[in-house]
Amino acid sequence: MADQSIPEARTPEASPKGAVSPEAAQKEGISRRTLLGTAGATGLVLGAAGGAVGYAAAPAQATPLTSLGADQVMFHGKHQPGITTALQARGHLVAFDLAAGAGRKEAAALLRRWSQTARRLMAGEPTTQDDTDVARDAGPSSLTITFGFGHSFFDRTGLQKQRPVALDPLPDFSSDRLDKARSNGDLWVQIGANDALVAFHALRAIQKDTGSAARVRWQMNGFNRSPGATAHPMTARNLMGQIDGTRNPKPADSDFDQRIFVPASGSNDPAWMANGSYAVVRRIRMLLDDWEQLSLKEQENVIGRRKSDGAPLSGSTETTEMDLEKTDAEGNLVVPINAHARITRPDQNGGAAMLRRPFSYHDGFDTDGVPDAGLLFICWQADPLRGFVTVQRKLDRGDALSQFIRHEASGLFAVPGGAAEGQYVGQELLEG
């Protein structure tokens, strides 16, 4: 878990850039999901991150959804959704393996179906057939669906020559206790939404779309704090109670695209990865019983930041630059030499940075009552060797947090750029 923050979530009342007002949308006659057909039924609403704020379709007296339900993320674009999108309250991660005998043709048909389903669901529309109606009464709720390819996908489809070098398997790390059955996979899908039923509806639709072309390899469920649950937007907290993600690169940074996305030209990546990114996915179990036995001061020394507000132990506020040389009255470093926040700083790792976009998880308790809980760590970078691998190797050499976490599953996936109108994700790879 690196000391970097996700882009700040908007407050429910905020007007996203490029948003269209409900009145303007109504004039343009944007259609929504089929109405329930009763006079009091509420129409669904479009809107938000990169899209348009929508309206209650009809009848005219129907009240519009709150902004949480109305927010819409666009499926088509330069990059796939779910990378720079603000953290959502619910998430599902699922990996698939192609079925025996399925190859490039079947994979192309599957990605075409998935892309069509993703576009419709992200717009708040039902699937084309056999919709379960689970999300019938809800708006898009910032739903995003993101698709990626694992290392083994290229062997299964005969596309080995198109496999990026950056997709080479990750090295072993000392904190790894990996379950191979819950790691890797031919295909990976990330689903996020601010409503639990909307997220589940998408998960079920994607799984049904696979038909006989693929089978589920593993699936994990996660959550974050709901938008509007705090008095003002703030960096997320993890299950250790720590503000987690203060130094995440931000889209406004001049080098953001260079660090996070594969350039359209001038890189060693194949052309089909232009504007794409690489996702490292790790199921990191937090040893919460051990962690919670520490005093507040001990916890803060492990992280290198105050638990209350995320400020560095060297003082001031959360976003204040950490003073790595500051000492106390006895000459000891205020931020311990093995503090997690010190070790993960880009300037301590040759500038290595990654965009962290995780979900917390809780899968119940072991037979002895120990919570099976932690972080579904997801990070994005243009080159995983210069991003995740560089930082994780440094953590392996002496991170104070390592004794309180355990990496139990892992995956690395090539996530191509976004699909243009009329195209599907991965089309250049599968039909090029």
XYZ file of C-alpha atoms in Angstrom:
432
model
C 0.000 0.000 0.000
C 1.827 3.084 -1.209
C 1.487 6.577 0.278
C -0.455 8.009 -2.640
C -4.008 9.305 -2.979
C -6.783 8.760 -5.454
C -8.367 11.750 -7.181
C -10.710 13.440 -4.719
C -14.323 12.384 -4.927
C -16.835 15.120 -5.641
C -19.471 16.126 -3.151
C -22.948 15.135 -4.285
C -23.749 18.774 -5.049
C -20.687 19.411 -7.198
C -21.134 20.050 -10.917
C -18.611 17.996 -12.893
C -16.710 19.487 -15.772
C -18.627 19.069 -18.964
C -21.887 18.340 -17.156
C -25.213 19.265 -18.700
C -27.910 20.717 -16.481
C -31.145 18.782 -15.955
C -33.010 21.534 -17.811
C -30.682 21.390 -20.812
C -30.839 17.613 -20.893
C -34.617 17.717 -20.839
C -34.656 20.088 -23.815
C -32.414 17.742 -25.757
C -34.809 14.861 -25.061
C -32.268 12.380 -23.716
C -33.999 9.023 -23.227
C -33.504 6.748 -20.243
C -34.465 3.281 -19.141
C -38.043 2.254 -19.946
C -40.336 3.788 -17.355
C -42.271 1.624 -14.946
C -45.483 2.795 -16.550
C -47.170 4.179 -13.434
C -47.936 7.877 -13.003
C -45.742 8.155 -9.939
C -42.743 6.267 -11.347
C -39.461 8.132 -11.320
C -37.427 8.189 -14.535
C -33.696 7.470 -14.383
C -31.034 10.070 -14.713
C -27.846 10.568 -16.713
C -24.835 12.496 -15.594
C -21.367 13.136 -14.192
C -17.687 12.343 -14.546
C -17.081 13.260 -18.117
C -20.731 12.784 -19.021
C -23.975 14.702 -18.645
C -26.111 15.298 -15.588
C -29.502 13.913 -16.464
C -33.101 14.361 -15.557
C -36.314 12.559 -14.737
C -37.568 11.541 -18.159
C -41.358 11.542 -17.651
C -43.851 12.213 -16.264
C -42.903 15.865 -15.807
C -43.825 15.910 -12.121
C -41.424 13.063 -11.281
C -38.556 14.096 -9.031
C -35.011 13.582 -10.349
C -32.621 11.187 -8.693
C -30.040 12.465 -6.280
C -26.643 13.144 -7.811
C -25.315 9.837 -6.459
C -27.714 7.873 -8.641
C -27.613 10.320 -11.529
C -23.862 10.333 -12.053
C -22.840 8.750 -15.344
C -19.364 7.888 -16.600
C -19.000 7.570 -20.365
C -17.972 4.199 -21.794
C -16.369 5.468 -25.010
C -13.265 7.620 -24.746
C -9.505 7.877 -25.027
C -8.990 5.752 -21.915
C -11.170 3.069 -20.412
C -13.383 4.150 -17.500
C -12.538 3.099 -13.957
C -8.943 4.333 -14.002
C -9.163 8.048 -13.221
C -12.807 7.830 -12.093
C -13.259 8.870 -8.444
C -13.390 5.956 -6.013
C -16.769 4.233 -5.939
C -18.545 2.792 -2.916
C -18.807 -0.758 -4.302
C -16.500 -2.847 -6.428
C -16.263 -6.305 -7.967
C -13.147 -7.821 -9.496
C -13.492 -10.946 -11.595
C -11.056 -12.935 -13.728
C -11.991 -15.403 -16.461
C -10.176 -18.156 -18.322
C -11.163 -18.915 -21.889
C -12.910 -22.271 -22.253
C -11.152 -25.231 -23.814
C -11.203 -24.788 -27.571
C -11.999 -21.069 -27.408
C -9.492 -18.858 -29.196
C -9.132 -15.498 -30.870
C -12.505 -15.606 -32.657
C -14.421 -16.457 -29.497
C -12.482 -13.855 -27.503
C -13.346 -11.160 -30.050
C -17.039 -12.056 -29.905
C -16.924 -12.007 -26.103
C -15.262 -8.566 -25.917
C -17.805 -7.278 -28.405
C -20.670 -8.514 -26.181
C -19.029 -7.215 -23.026
C -18.424 -3.784 -24.526
C -22.012 -3.512 -25.697
C -23.288 -4.516 -22.273
C -20.908 -2.128 -20.507
C -21.989 0.797 -22.671
C -25.679 0.162 -21.980
C -25.330 -0.432 -18.247
C -23.080 2.603 -17.744
C -25.807 4.689 -19.404
C -28.384 3.262 -16.988
C -30.057 1.144 -19.650
C -31.038 -2.524 -19.323
C -29.064 -5.231 -21.067
C -30.233 -6.187 -24.544
C -31.976 -9.356 -23.428
C -32.855 -11.294 -20.303
C -32.164 -8.332 -18.036
C -32.534 -9.336 -14.397
C -34.147 -5.991 -13.402
C -31.889 -5.832 -10.340
C -31.016 -2.198 -11.140
C -34.388 -1.295 -12.675
C -35.117 1.577 -10.283
C -31.608 3.019 -10.139
C -29.614 5.464 -12.228
C -26.107 4.799 -13.544
C -24.618 5.515 -10.083
C -21.140 6.169 -11.550
C -20.939 2.600 -12.851
C -17.683 1.750 -14.617
C -16.662 -1.514 -16.281
C -13.019 -1.986 -17.261
C -11.464 -4.850 -19.250
C -7.922 -6.235 -19.289
C -5.851 -9.123 -20.675
C -3.580 -11.407 -18.662
C -0.290 -12.974 -19.757
C -1.939 -16.326 -20.557
C -4.541 -14.732 -22.838
C -2.012 -14.341 -25.637
C -1.065 -18.025 -25.591
C -4.707 -19.053 -25.672
C -5.481 -16.846 -28.677
C -2.275 -17.329 -30.687
C -1.356 -13.661 -30.223
C 2.000 -14.198 -28.517
C 3.732 -11.716 -30.833
C 1.348 -9.008 -29.621
C 2.002 -9.644 -25.926
C 3.686 -6.621 -24.300
C 7.028 -7.161 -22.584
C 5.590 -5.170 -19.668
C 3.176 -8.059 -19.084
C 5.967 -10.427 -18.050
C 5.107 -12.105 -14.706
C 5.791 -10.130 -11.546
C 8.795 -11.232 -9.454
C 8.372 -12.947 -6.106
C 8.278 -10.778 -2.984
C 8.972 -11.713 0.636
C 5.437 -10.838 1.809
C 3.820 -13.054 -0.860
C 1.643 -15.940 0.295
C -0.118 -16.247 -3.044
C -3.037 -18.524 -3.784
C -2.590 -19.437 -7.452
C -6.277 -20.264 -7.829
C -7.118 -16.640 -6.976
C -4.355 -15.085 -9.056
C -3.876 -14.058 -12.704
C -6.341 -15.163 -15.421
C -6.832 -14.786 -19.176
C -9.258 -11.883 -18.828
C -9.914 -9.401 -16.018
C -12.941 -7.203 -15.383
C -13.156 -4.389 -12.834
C -16.620 -3.135 -11.889
C -17.290 -0.111 -9.700
C -20.456 1.798 -8.774
C -21.861 3.924 -5.980
C -24.822 1.591 -5.513
C -24.456 -2.041 -4.464
C -27.302 -3.340 -6.645
C -26.051 -1.482 -9.713
C -22.614 -3.032 -9.203
C -24.026 -6.522 -8.721
C -26.307 -6.130 -11.748
C -23.246 -5.380 -13.878
C -21.311 -8.317 -12.434
C -24.158 -10.698 -13.187
C -24.619 -9.330 -16.716
C -20.924 -9.687 -17.528
C -20.871 -13.242 -16.184
C -23.961 -14.206 -18.194
C -22.448 -12.680 -21.337
C -19.519 -15.084 -21.208
C -21.750 -17.982 -22.244
C -19.613 -20.976 -23.158
C -16.612 -18.846 -24.185
C -15.054 -18.541 -20.730
C -15.411 -19.556 -17.107
C -14.884 -17.618 -13.897
C -11.413 -18.167 -12.444
C -11.849 -16.003 -9.325
C -14.009 -13.164 -8.073
C -13.600 -10.652 -5.231
C -15.873 -8.001 -3.719
C -14.847 -4.662 -2.237
C -16.156 -1.404 -0.842
C -15.213 2.160 0.011
C -16.850 4.959 1.932
C -19.977 6.222 0.155
C -19.845 9.667 -1.478
C -21.289 12.268 0.861
C -20.629 10.245 4.018
C -18.130 12.854 5.255
C -18.666 16.579 5.742
C -16.237 17.342 2.913
C -14.320 15.324 0.305
C -11.265 13.658 1.799
C -8.723 10.941 1.157
C -10.102 7.476 1.893
C -9.391 5.501 5.054
C -8.469 1.831 4.996
C -9.497 -0.883 7.464
C -6.540 -0.028 9.680
C -8.169 3.353 10.192
C -5.369 5.173 8.386
C -5.896 7.821 5.729
C -4.565 5.924 2.746
C -3.390 7.509 -0.489
C -2.192 11.013 0.219
C 0.495 11.216 -2.456
C -1.332 9.689 -5.407
C -0.477 11.352 -8.733
C -3.306 13.589 -9.918
C -4.635 14.115 -13.462
C -3.675 17.785 -13.151
C 0.016 16.864 -12.751
C 2.090 17.697 -15.832
C 3.571 14.183 -15.965
C 0.383 12.276 -15.039
C -0.262 10.766 -18.484
C 3.412 9.876 -18.862
C 3.356 7.907 -15.608
C -0.045 6.252 -15.917
C -0.839 5.718 -19.609
C 1.017 4.097 -22.497
C 1.827 6.790 -25.101
C 0.393 6.564 -28.605
C 3.937 6.441 -29.978
C 7.528 6.319 -28.808
C 7.260 3.323 -26.476
C 8.163 -0.355 -26.667
C 4.539 -1.367 -26.226
C 2.554 -2.754 -29.172
C 0.335 -0.258 -30.999
C -2.883 -1.747 -29.601
C -1.859 -0.629 -26.091
C -1.809 3.083 -27.033
C -3.585 5.128 -24.327
C -3.896 1.990 -22.199
C -2.415 1.201 -18.805
C -1.200 -1.761 -16.752
C -3.142 -2.828 -13.660
C -1.485 -4.666 -10.797
C -4.110 -6.348 -8.619
C -3.199 -7.701 -5.170
C -5.417 -9.096 -2.428
C -3.622 -7.821 0.663
C -4.844 -9.245 3.940
C -4.467 -6.964 6.952
C -3.559 -8.724 10.185
C -5.970 -6.538 12.119
C -5.772 -8.361 15.463
C -2.012 -7.729 15.581
C -2.356 -4.176 14.275
C -4.987 -3.184 16.806
C -2.751 -4.277 19.692
C -0.380 -1.442 18.853
C -0.710 1.889 20.605
C -1.722 4.937 18.569
C 1.867 6.188 18.602
C 3.178 2.815 17.425
C 0.646 2.720 14.586
C 1.592 6.226 13.512
C 5.302 5.357 13.544
C 4.646 2.342 11.312
C 2.908 4.551 8.746
C 4.803 7.810 9.271
C 1.615 9.887 9.420
C -0.897 10.962 12.051
C -3.924 8.708 12.189
C -6.330 11.569 12.875
C -5.748 13.644 9.749
C -3.018 11.966 7.676
C -0.480 14.722 8.283
C 3.191 13.653 8.264
C 4.741 13.123 11.677
C 7.060 16.011 10.829
C 4.039 18.306 11.208
C 1.418 20.550 9.566
C -1.362 19.166 7.313
C -1.980 16.039 5.194
C -0.620 17.585 2.009
C 2.432 19.196 3.614
C 5.715 17.896 2.246
C 7.202 15.369 4.654
C 10.443 16.512 6.312
C 12.550 13.350 6.211
C 15.446 14.893 8.144
C 13.538 16.337 11.088
C 14.583 14.944 14.481
C 13.146 15.113 17.979
C 14.825 16.433 21.132
C 16.775 13.197 21.485
C 18.064 13.287 17.914
C 15.780 10.534 16.587
C 14.122 10.877 13.200
C 10.528 12.067 13.649
C 9.504 9.959 10.649
C 11.131 6.552 11.339
C 13.552 5.226 8.755
C 11.294 2.216 8.053
C 7.981 4.122 8.036
C 5.719 3.088 5.167
C 5.114 6.660 3.997
C 8.849 7.374 3.843
C 9.733 4.237 1.873
C 6.978 4.621 -0.723
C 7.701 8.254 -1.639
C 8.506 8.645 -5.367
C 11.630 10.644 -4.517
C 12.854 7.634 -2.523
C 12.265 5.303 -5.487
C 13.799 7.047 -8.462
C 10.542 8.852 -9.216
C 8.507 5.629 -9.422
C 4.796 6.354 -9.087
C 1.499 4.580 -9.632
C -2.142 5.545 -9.387
C -3.641 3.578 -6.518
C -7.375 2.901 -6.786
C -8.205 0.207 -4.223
C -11.267 -1.267 -2.537
C -11.393 -2.593 1.013
C -12.764 -6.095 1.559
C -14.127 -8.233 4.378
C -14.821 -11.901 3.698
C -15.945 -12.944 7.165
C -13.898 -14.631 9.890
C -11.657 -17.648 10.082
C -12.635 -20.570 12.308
C -10.611 -19.003 15.130
C -12.399 -15.646 14.777
C -9.645 -13.825 12.901
C -11.104 -11.365 10.366
C -10.398 -12.112 6.703
C -10.195 -8.453 5.725
C -7.892 -6.039 4.016
C -7.321 -4.284 0.730
C -8.045 -5.173 -2.880
C -5.040 -3.202 -4.034
C -5.289 -1.970 -7.632
C -2.649 0.297 -9.086
C -2.244 1.750 -12.565
C 0.954 2.663 -14.394
C 2.437 2.958 -17.857
C 5.150 0.448 -16.916
C 4.703 -1.951 -13.962
C 8.448 -2.588 -13.742
C 9.097 1.108 -13.110
C 5.972 1.523 -10.999
C 4.736 -1.265 -8.735
C 7.790 -3.537 -8.934
C 10.246 -0.762 -8.057
C 8.247 0.326 -5.006
C 7.427 -3.202 -3.819
C 11.088 -4.203 -3.964
C 11.899 -1.255 -1.730
C 9.135 -2.242 0.681
C 10.524 -5.774 0.752
C 13.781 -4.461 2.174
C 12.390 -3.072 5.411
C 8.870 -1.632 5.476
C 7.523 -1.477 9.034
C 4.026 -2.259 7.719
C 5.054 -5.593 6.190
C 4.631 -7.546 9.440
C 0.973 -6.496 9.582
C -0.063 -7.437 6.027
C 0.089 -10.492 3.770
C -0.237 -10.566 -0.033
C -2.553 -13.513 -0.754
C -3.422 -13.121 -4.460
C -1.903 -11.298 -7.417
C -2.511 -10.431 -11.033
C -1.051 -8.232 -13.760
C -3.222 -7.166 -16.681
C -2.769 -5.137 -19.858
C -5.702 -2.735 -20.105
C -5.982 -1.274 -23.628
C -7.155 2.244 -24.360
C -10.815 3.141 -24.514
C -13.085 2.048 -27.338
C -14.176 4.603 -29.928
C -17.848 4.950 -30.872
C -18.956 1.822 -32.701
C -15.954 -0.216 -31.555
C -15.273 -2.603 -28.677
C -12.416 -2.790 -26.182
C -9.419 -4.675 -27.556
C -10.663 -4.566 -31.146
C -7.295 -3.458 -32.537
C -5.599 -6.395 -30.836
C -8.168 -9.014 -31.805
C -8.848 -7.850 -35.359
C -5.560 -6.127 -36.211
